[in-house]
XYZ file of C-alpha atoms in Angstrom:
553
model
C 0.000 0.000 0.000
C 1.124 3.552 -0.705
C 0.735 4.420 2.979
C 3.191 1.704 4.052
C 5.991 4.257 3.786
C 4.551 6.081 6.813
C 3.392 3.096 8.894
C 5.421 -0.072 8.213
C 8.805 -1.090 9.623
C 11.115 0.334 12.244
C 12.036 3.323 10.070
C 8.478 4.629 10.379
C 8.397 4.467 14.178
C 8.389 8.307 14.441
C 5.419 8.516 12.075
C 3.609 5.774 13.970
C 4.083 7.689 17.199
C 2.252 10.596 15.584
C -0.546 8.320 14.398
C -0.680 7.113 17.992
C -1.123 10.733 19.067
C -4.157 10.850 16.768
C -5.671 7.930 18.624
C -5.342 5.520 15.713
C -5.061 1.868 16.673
C -2.774 -0.784 15.215
C -5.867 -2.333 13.615
C -6.656 0.959 11.857
C -3.070 1.373 10.643
C -3.123 -2.126 9.189
C -5.865 -0.958 6.807
C -5.582 1.386 3.812
C -5.585 5.069 4.781
C -8.330 6.920 2.878
C -8.258 10.711 2.785
C -11.699 12.300 3.060
C -11.347 15.741 1.484
C -14.238 17.667 3.003
C -15.135 21.191 1.906
C -17.438 21.877 4.860
C -17.743 25.469 6.028
C -20.344 27.754 7.570
C -20.407 30.527 4.925
C -21.451 28.601 1.779
C -25.050 27.257 1.709
C -23.889 24.450 -0.559
C -21.339 23.365 2.019
C -23.133 23.682 5.328
C -24.276 20.035 5.122
C -20.949 18.534 4.101
C -20.097 17.510 7.663
C -23.037 15.086 7.444
C -21.864 13.860 4.044
C -18.342 13.335 5.391
C -19.564 11.273 8.339
C -21.527 9.076 5.936
C -18.499 8.657 3.663
C -16.300 7.741 6.620
C -18.810 5.116 7.694
C -18.842 3.679 4.182
C -15.045 3.503 4.049
C -14.884 1.840 7.449
C -17.596 -0.687 6.526
C -15.564 -1.651 3.450
C -12.315 -2.143 5.357
C -10.530 1.204 5.184
C -9.429 3.812 7.704
C -10.986 7.200 6.838
C -9.095 10.364 7.805
C -10.612 13.746 7.017
C -8.880 16.952 5.973
C -10.364 20.216 4.618
C -10.584 22.102 1.352
C -11.712 25.713 1.010
C -14.670 27.007 -0.981
C -16.060 30.447 -1.877
C -19.774 31.196 -2.249
C -19.964 32.926 -5.620
C -23.357 34.400 -4.789
C -22.060 36.141 -1.668
C -18.873 37.184 -3.490
C -20.850 38.569 -6.448
C -20.679 42.207 -7.525
C -17.728 43.416 -5.452
C -13.996 42.817 -4.916
C -14.749 39.409 -3.452
C -15.516 37.980 -6.885
C -11.867 38.435 -7.817
C -11.193 35.660 -5.311
C -13.530 33.027 -6.736
C -11.839 31.542 -9.805
C -8.414 31.903 -8.219
C -9.411 29.476 -5.457
C -9.626 26.672 -8.008
C -5.829 26.511 -8.074
C -5.478 27.001 -4.327
C -7.821 24.043 -3.814
C -5.921 21.870 -6.285
C -2.532 22.823 -4.860
C -3.439 22.408 -1.188
C -5.213 19.088 -1.757
C -2.229 17.770 -3.696
C 0.027 18.830 -0.815
C -2.104 17.146 1.842
C -2.657 13.937 -0.095
C 0.973 13.378 -1.035
C 2.534 14.645 2.187
C 0.557 12.041 4.135
C 0.680 9.270 1.515
C -3.015 8.376 1.426
C -3.877 5.172 -0.413
C -7.152 6.552 -1.791
C -9.324 9.673 -1.619
C -12.984 10.599 -1.451
C -13.591 14.172 -2.559
C -16.575 16.031 -1.057
C -17.107 19.298 -2.957
C -20.240 21.156 -3.972
C -19.831 24.685 -5.294
C -18.411 26.412 -8.323
C -14.583 26.285 -8.156
C -14.448 23.658 -5.466
C -15.510 20.855 -7.828
C -13.008 21.532 -10.648
C -10.259 22.301 -8.118
C -10.665 18.884 -6.543
C -10.914 17.182 -9.950
C -7.617 18.846 -10.881
C -6.097 17.553 -7.647
C -7.442 14.058 -8.270
C -5.765 13.973 -11.672
C -2.453 15.117 -10.164
C -2.391 12.801 -7.150
C -3.741 9.841 -9.155
C -4.732 7.454 -6.397
C -8.148 5.711 -6.475
C -10.711 8.486 -5.988
C -14.485 8.880 -5.844
C -16.427 12.153 -5.763
C -19.634 12.751 -3.834
C -21.064 16.267 -3.795
C -23.291 17.875 -1.199
C -26.177 18.023 -3.661
C -28.418 20.738 -5.099
C -30.743 23.074 -3.223
C -34.474 22.612 -3.635
C -36.158 25.288 -5.735
C -37.717 28.214 -3.921
C -41.377 29.203 -4.144
C -42.542 32.792 -4.601
C -46.168 33.672 -5.357
C -46.970 30.088 -6.285
C -44.092 29.641 -8.751
C -40.780 27.852 -8.396
C -37.785 30.132 -8.346
C -34.067 30.298 -7.600
C -31.094 32.573 -7.029
C -31.153 33.934 -10.593
C -34.675 35.265 -9.966
C -33.341 36.914 -6.831
C -30.702 38.840 -8.775
C -33.217 39.757 -11.479
C -35.583 41.049 -8.795
C -33.000 43.720 -8.005
C -33.075 44.824 -11.661
C -36.883 44.844 -11.636
C -36.891 46.983 -8.508
C -34.424 49.433 -10.131
C -36.751 49.686 -13.129
C -39.747 50.375 -10.889
C -41.358 47.052 -11.803
C -41.203 45.546 -8.331
C -41.776 46.835 -4.803
C -39.350 46.430 -1.920
C -41.857 44.080 -0.272
C -41.691 41.888 -3.376
C -37.895 41.894 -3.235
C -37.989 40.827 0.416
C -40.403 38.034 -0.511
C -37.735 36.701 -2.868
C -35.064 37.149 -0.179
C -37.085 34.982 2.201
C -38.073 32.252 -0.252
C -35.715 32.022 -3.270
C -33.102 29.862 -1.521
C -35.024 27.634 0.910
C -32.536 24.870 1.800
C -28.861 24.031 1.982
C -27.247 22.873 -1.248
C -25.798 24.249 -4.456
C -28.206 26.756 -6.039
C -31.123 24.954 -7.660
C -30.717 25.726 -11.385
C -28.201 24.473 -13.939
C -25.665 26.958 -12.673
C -21.923 26.290 -12.455
C -21.931 24.173 -9.286
C -24.661 21.837 -10.498
C -23.171 21.808 -13.996
C -19.847 20.597 -12.633
C -21.427 18.070 -10.267
C -23.458 16.635 -13.159
C -20.407 16.522 -15.421
C -18.374 14.805 -12.682
C -20.941 12.026 -12.942
C -20.883 12.091 -16.749
C -17.104 11.944 -16.948
C -17.075 8.900 -14.680
C -15.628 10.226 -11.413
C -18.817 9.940 -9.317
C -21.685 7.558 -8.726
C -25.183 7.904 -10.158
C -27.100 10.737 -8.510
C -24.042 12.799 -7.624
C -25.247 15.765 -9.667
C -28.972 15.611 -9.028
C -30.064 14.093 -5.673
C -31.155 17.112 -3.587
C -28.994 18.018 -0.602
C -31.825 17.520 1.872
C -32.826 14.032 0.677
C -31.795 10.985 2.706
C -30.710 9.405 -0.585
C -27.807 11.852 -0.510
C -26.564 10.294 2.757
C -26.901 6.812 1.279
C -24.986 7.944 -1.812
C -22.175 9.186 0.439
C -21.976 5.815 2.214
C -21.825 4.040 -1.145
C -19.052 6.406 -2.293
C -17.030 5.450 0.777
C -17.550 1.768 0.053
C -16.862 2.173 -3.658
C -13.460 3.794 -3.191
C -12.286 0.631 -1.451
C -13.366 -1.384 -4.491
C -11.436 0.997 -6.764
C -8.399 0.578 -4.527
C -8.658 -3.193 -4.787
C -9.023 -2.991 -8.585
C -6.350 -0.265 -8.823
C -8.587 2.052 -10.871
C -7.129 5.555 -10.715
C -8.368 8.957 -11.955
C -6.092 8.963 -14.998
C -7.568 5.620 -16.021
C -10.942 7.371 -16.072
C -10.043 10.901 -17.218
C -9.146 10.050 -20.811
C -9.622 12.119 -23.949
C -12.766 10.134 -24.726
C -14.140 10.762 -21.225
C -13.757 14.507 -21.719
C -15.579 14.177 -25.039
C -18.390 12.425 -23.159
C -18.465 15.267 -20.628
C -18.677 17.885 -23.383
C -21.465 15.937 -25.081
C -23.510 15.765 -21.870
C -22.673 19.442 -21.286
C -24.297 20.341 -24.604
C -27.345 18.190 -23.919
C -27.887 19.693 -20.466
C -27.172 23.320 -21.416
C -24.614 23.775 -18.652
C -22.916 26.939 -17.437
C -20.327 28.532 -19.745
C -17.870 28.127 -16.860
C -17.520 24.498 -17.907
C -15.555 25.848 -20.881
C -12.951 27.069 -18.375
C -12.935 24.048 -16.121
C -12.986 21.135 -18.563
C -9.762 22.241 -20.337
C -8.093 22.899 -16.963
C -9.005 19.458 -15.575
C -7.980 17.817 -18.841
C -4.618 19.592 -18.690
C -3.930 18.071 -15.271
C -4.819 14.636 -16.656
C -2.374 15.077 -19.542
C -5.132 15.668 -22.115
C -5.199 18.858 -24.167
C -8.652 20.185 -25.087
C -9.008 22.721 -27.898
C -12.268 24.641 -27.486
C -12.993 24.210 -31.192
C -14.006 20.657 -30.330
C -16.937 22.150 -28.388
C -18.550 23.405 -31.597
C -17.883 20.089 -33.333
C -19.624 18.227 -30.510
C -22.386 20.825 -30.257
C -23.172 20.505 -33.973
C -24.194 16.864 -33.533
C -25.563 16.954 -29.969
C -29.212 17.863 -29.343
C -30.039 20.117 -26.405
C -32.384 17.956 -24.310
C -32.812 19.981 -21.119
C -33.923 23.548 -20.387
C -33.203 23.940 -16.707
C -33.176 27.315 -14.942
C -32.152 29.883 -16.033
C -32.826 28.621 -19.584
C -36.234 27.251 -18.558
C -38.538 26.745 -15.614
C -37.359 23.313 -14.472
C -34.899 22.700 -11.661
C -32.332 20.077 -10.678
C -34.807 18.288 -8.416
C -36.980 17.672 -11.483
C -34.024 16.380 -13.485
C -33.401 13.973 -10.617
C -37.016 12.796 -10.665
C -36.849 12.355 -14.445
C -33.976 9.893 -14.188
C -30.915 12.079 -13.694
C -27.715 12.198 -15.694
C -27.759 8.526 -16.669
C -31.176 9.027 -18.293
C -29.763 11.945 -20.307
C -26.809 9.789 -21.329
C -29.110 6.935 -22.289
C -30.940 9.311 -24.665
C -27.643 10.484 -26.170
C -26.505 6.910 -26.649
C -29.455 6.372 -29.009
C -27.481 8.545 -31.459
C -24.187 6.791 -30.633
C -22.801 10.070 -29.295
C -20.998 8.587 -26.276
C -17.947 6.433 -25.751
C -19.576 3.640 -23.767
C -16.606 1.317 -23.227
C -14.799 3.628 -20.771
C -14.150 2.560 -17.179
C -15.677 4.753 -14.450
C -15.598 5.211 -10.672
C -18.451 2.711 -10.386
C -15.965 0.020 -11.393
C -18.095 -0.502 -14.506
C -18.113 0.985 -17.981
C -20.269 3.880 -19.135
C -22.404 1.448 -21.111
C -22.955 -0.777 -18.086
C -23.829 2.258 -15.954
C -26.555 3.582 -18.241
C -27.940 0.261 -19.499
C -30.976 0.284 -17.193
C -31.521 4.069 -17.035
C -35.073 5.244 -17.755
C -36.275 8.659 -18.920
C -39.313 9.159 -16.674
C -40.322 12.610 -17.916
C -39.811 13.557 -21.549
C -40.698 17.181 -20.847
C -37.718 17.550 -18.482
C -35.395 15.307 -20.520
C -36.522 15.590 -24.126
C -36.029 12.598 -26.380
C -33.438 12.872 -29.130
C -36.167 13.055 -31.767
C -37.878 15.969 -29.964
C -35.076 18.157 -28.588
C -35.267 21.786 -27.543
C -32.638 22.335 -30.217
C -30.810 20.094 -32.663
C -27.539 21.642 -31.539
C -25.943 21.879 -28.103
C -26.451 24.413 -25.346
C -23.058 26.164 -25.573
C -21.440 27.863 -28.564
C -17.856 29.018 -29.075
C -17.598 32.166 -31.206
C -14.644 33.675 -33.070
C -14.036 36.834 -35.084
C -11.971 39.991 -35.091
C -13.295 40.846 -31.616
C -12.314 37.442 -30.202
C -9.641 35.827 -32.397
C -8.922 33.150 -29.792
C -12.614 32.530 -28.989
C -15.394 33.464 -26.600
C -18.365 31.475 -25.307
C -22.118 31.845 -24.890
C -24.831 29.683 -23.339
C -26.876 29.423 -26.515
C -29.733 27.542 -24.805
C -30.392 30.576 -22.560
C -30.547 33.093 -25.451
C -33.948 34.120 -26.798
C -34.322 33.390 -30.547
C -34.372 37.061 -31.580
C -30.917 37.595 -30.012
C -29.158 34.718 -31.749
C -28.234 37.255 -34.418
C -27.774 40.836 -33.293
C -25.988 44.017 -34.340
C -25.758 47.128 -32.230
C -23.599 49.970 -30.945
C -20.972 49.234 -28.328
C -21.434 50.748 -24.874
C -17.960 50.418 -23.411
C -17.026 50.060 -19.720
C -13.653 49.295 -18.184
C -15.069 47.536 -15.110
C -18.241 45.842 -13.910
C -19.156 48.603 -11.459
C -19.318 51.288 -14.157
C -21.554 49.072 -16.284
C -23.915 48.393 -13.381
C -24.224 52.111 -12.671
C -25.153 52.796 -16.301
C -27.629 49.899 -16.524
C -29.423 50.751 -13.306
C -29.322 54.430 -14.221
C -31.372 53.762 -17.366
C -28.532 54.681 -19.713
C -28.604 51.441 -21.729
C -31.039 51.346 -24.638
C -32.651 48.615 -26.682
C -30.234 47.313 -29.304
C -27.071 48.226 -27.365
C -24.137 45.874 -26.945
C -22.658 46.350 -23.476
C -18.904 45.710 -23.440
C -17.236 45.121 -20.055
C -13.483 44.724 -20.295
C -10.377 44.483 -18.093
C -12.194 41.764 -16.148
C -10.292 38.784 -17.614
C -8.006 36.314 -15.810
C -5.121 38.811 -15.735
C -7.021 42.056 -16.003
C -9.517 41.446 -13.206
C -7.576 39.701 -12.025
C -9.620 36.602 -11.371
C -12.182 36.896 -14.167
C -15.214 38.077 -12.215
C -18.699 36.745 -12.969
C -21.097 39.293 -14.461
C -24.344 38.062 -12.918
C -25.218 41.508 -11.574
C -25.202 43.267 -14.965
C -26.919 40.407 -16.822
C -29.568 40.155 -14.109
C -30.079 43.917 -14.163
C -30.564 43.810 -17.955
C -33.048 40.928 -17.666
C -34.869 42.455 -14.712
C -35.321 45.747 -16.554
C -36.911 43.990 -19.515
C -33.964 44.395 -21.890
C -32.968 40.718 -22.105
C -34.437 40.305 -25.582
C -32.780 43.395 -27.045
C -29.408 43.997 -25.325
C -26.272 41.845 -25.568
C -23.371 41.812 -23.119
C -19.790 40.974 -24.057
C -16.907 40.613 -21.599
C -13.441 39.168 -21.130
C -14.764 38.190 -17.713
C -17.181 35.334 -17.281
C -20.766 34.640 -16.311
C -22.521 32.796 -13.558
C -24.500 29.806 -14.742
C -27.439 31.849 -13.458
C -26.963 34.415 -16.239
C -29.295 34.275 -19.222
C -29.614 36.205 -22.460
C -27.011 37.063 -25.084
C -24.227 36.965 -22.491
C -20.920 36.363 -24.264
C -17.887 35.834 -22.056
C -14.293 34.589 -21.957
C -13.342 36.956 -24.813
C -9.769 36.032 -25.708
C -7.255 37.577 -25.909
C -8.406 39.710 -22.992
C -8.111 43.480 -22.755
C -5.231 43.397 -20.258
C -2.909 41.837 -22.845
C -4.063 44.108 -25.667
C -6.771 41.898 -27.134
C -9.138 43.552 -29.635
C -11.756 44.069 -26.921
C -9.374 46.682 -25.473
C -9.557 48.624 -28.740
C -13.352 48.889 -29.055
C -14.720 52.439 -28.840
C -18.119 53.727 -27.770
C -20.534 53.475 -30.703
C -18.607 50.879 -32.735
C -21.072 48.477 -34.326
C -20.691 44.898 -33.102
C -22.127 41.995 -35.106
C -23.037 38.784 -33.269
C -24.191 35.617 -35.035
C -24.400 32.790 -32.527
C -25.612 30.174 -34.994
C -22.721 31.038 -37.308
C -20.300 31.108 -34.342
C -19.038 34.604 -35.220
C -18.477 37.885 -33.400
C -16.982 40.953 -35.077
C -16.613 44.674 -34.615
C -17.146 46.725 -37.791
C -13.752 48.337 -38.145
C -11.080 47.618 -40.717
C -7.850 45.801 -40.006
C -6.039 49.085 -40.661
C -8.162 50.941 -38.112
C -7.626 48.133 -35.595
C -3.870 48.427 -36.085
C -3.936 52.220 -35.665
C -5.851 51.855 -32.405
C -3.412 49.206 -31.225
C -0.525 51.652 -31.667
C -2.329 54.125 -29.420
C -3.336 51.587 -26.764
C -1.920 52.046 -23.270
C -2.170 49.096 -20.851
C -4.350 49.691 -17.823
C -2.383 49.813 -14.600
C -3.108 47.160 -11.980
C -3.018 47.953 -8.284
C -3.540 44.463 -6.866
C -1.180 42.818 -4.389
C -0.788 39.569 -2.502
C -2.161 36.372 -3.997
C -4.044 38.220 -6.749
C -0.822 39.800 -8.014
C 0.915 36.432 -8.020
C -2.058 34.842 -9.795
C -2.198 37.602 -12.435
C 1.496 37.102 -13.211
C 1.022 33.375 -13.853
C -2.467 32.880 -15.293
C -3.029 32.143 -18.972
C -5.904 33.055 -21.263
C -9.502 31.953 -20.766
C -9.446 29.922 -23.981
C -6.812 27.640 -22.410
C -8.849 27.218 -19.218
C -7.106 30.033 -17.316
C -4.506 27.551 -16.112
C -1.348 28.730 -14.368
C 1.967 28.703 -16.183
C 4.270 25.952 -15.024
C 7.238 28.303 -15.128
């Protein structure tokens, strides 16, 4: 066993004395040591139940003959961090989580790991760590929040943000806003729509690193506790069979994840995280493959914010395996791949049943014949940008309008809420990319303000930052190269006409190459005044189109 180097033989007597200080018995040390990486904290609603999940995992490990030992991972609540300096610290935690988990796992020579994440950067950070450490690993998330109920309708966090925009536009009273405050987020768990956290938890299941139900069983259901016990038991089986993350995280597995991504209509943040996780597994993902997969993958689900269904309903309809079973009818999946269940993808989904064809459309009756995410290119984004096509109203799939240019999120919010944005405008928010932010802030506040003010079907928003999975509308992010390195988005001027054609995968600003070059000569980089970890991150991070990974040098 890997852990023998810290517990076997006379040379390890000092280490064994420290295990003795922990209260571990000889019987426990004779068993495999299983690290339980628990992201429990008291500030993130999606993580406040993870202590219960961890106890269930530990019981499962112990029942199957292992010795579970827990250690922590951090997590940021993107909703609480939204709209202020705190959002600069969200994406950057992905690498802190990966680095610190790698350190803990290898310093203590665990034989296997069970990862317990739930929210946005916590899931990909731990997947990155799993690929690095490469010991048998199973994921079990804390589960999604139940949908809220306001005035007889289901709702979620995205409605809460849009309520602020409606109030600013005089369309909602303060009492109505407080009604949303009290009822939009009714339980623990990751926010109830197909936002980034739930997207990543569903894709963890699709890629083969978690058991069935990981992405969809609500946080408050007892089935979630049972799933955690099974995850603890399953990791011992993977240890016995020597099935490691890099056996699972193959190029074909990432293709499966992208295919399910398109069918579900996941958050655009998956276009950052999938390449970053793949990189750690030794697989390089070019975002152009996303359009290739999207072109042949039907969009089968319209979950909030794209529609009015929530994760709990996807769970009731059969979950991720039911979606995959539909996709397999078109031979869109690699079904011979090994997974964390100890079985292949094909074996996993063989008995899956689609119990509600309104929540999970059949492949012959999709919401769209193409996938939920599109990658665009053009003279405004030579290296690409992304949009959640499934959350764009039909009339905004092709749009041209004058640029309204802002050099930070706060200035854009002030203009939107001040009624200074008009129908047809294209709001451009720049210097919010991985380096320029730094940290690539989510633009949920401006997109929600636009939607809440009734401009969602006439105004587009373009940024080198990114979007929450809760954003809807023609919200185009990850513009690369970003403004901070002199990308074309830095050269756009107020009033320039921007042409967007999502179905054609193009985005251009109507200026000549010669004019672009003249502006480039005049461009002066924006000074950054960040310090500490953000400064270090900004000096190392790469472009969004490469997953915003950190340079190895």
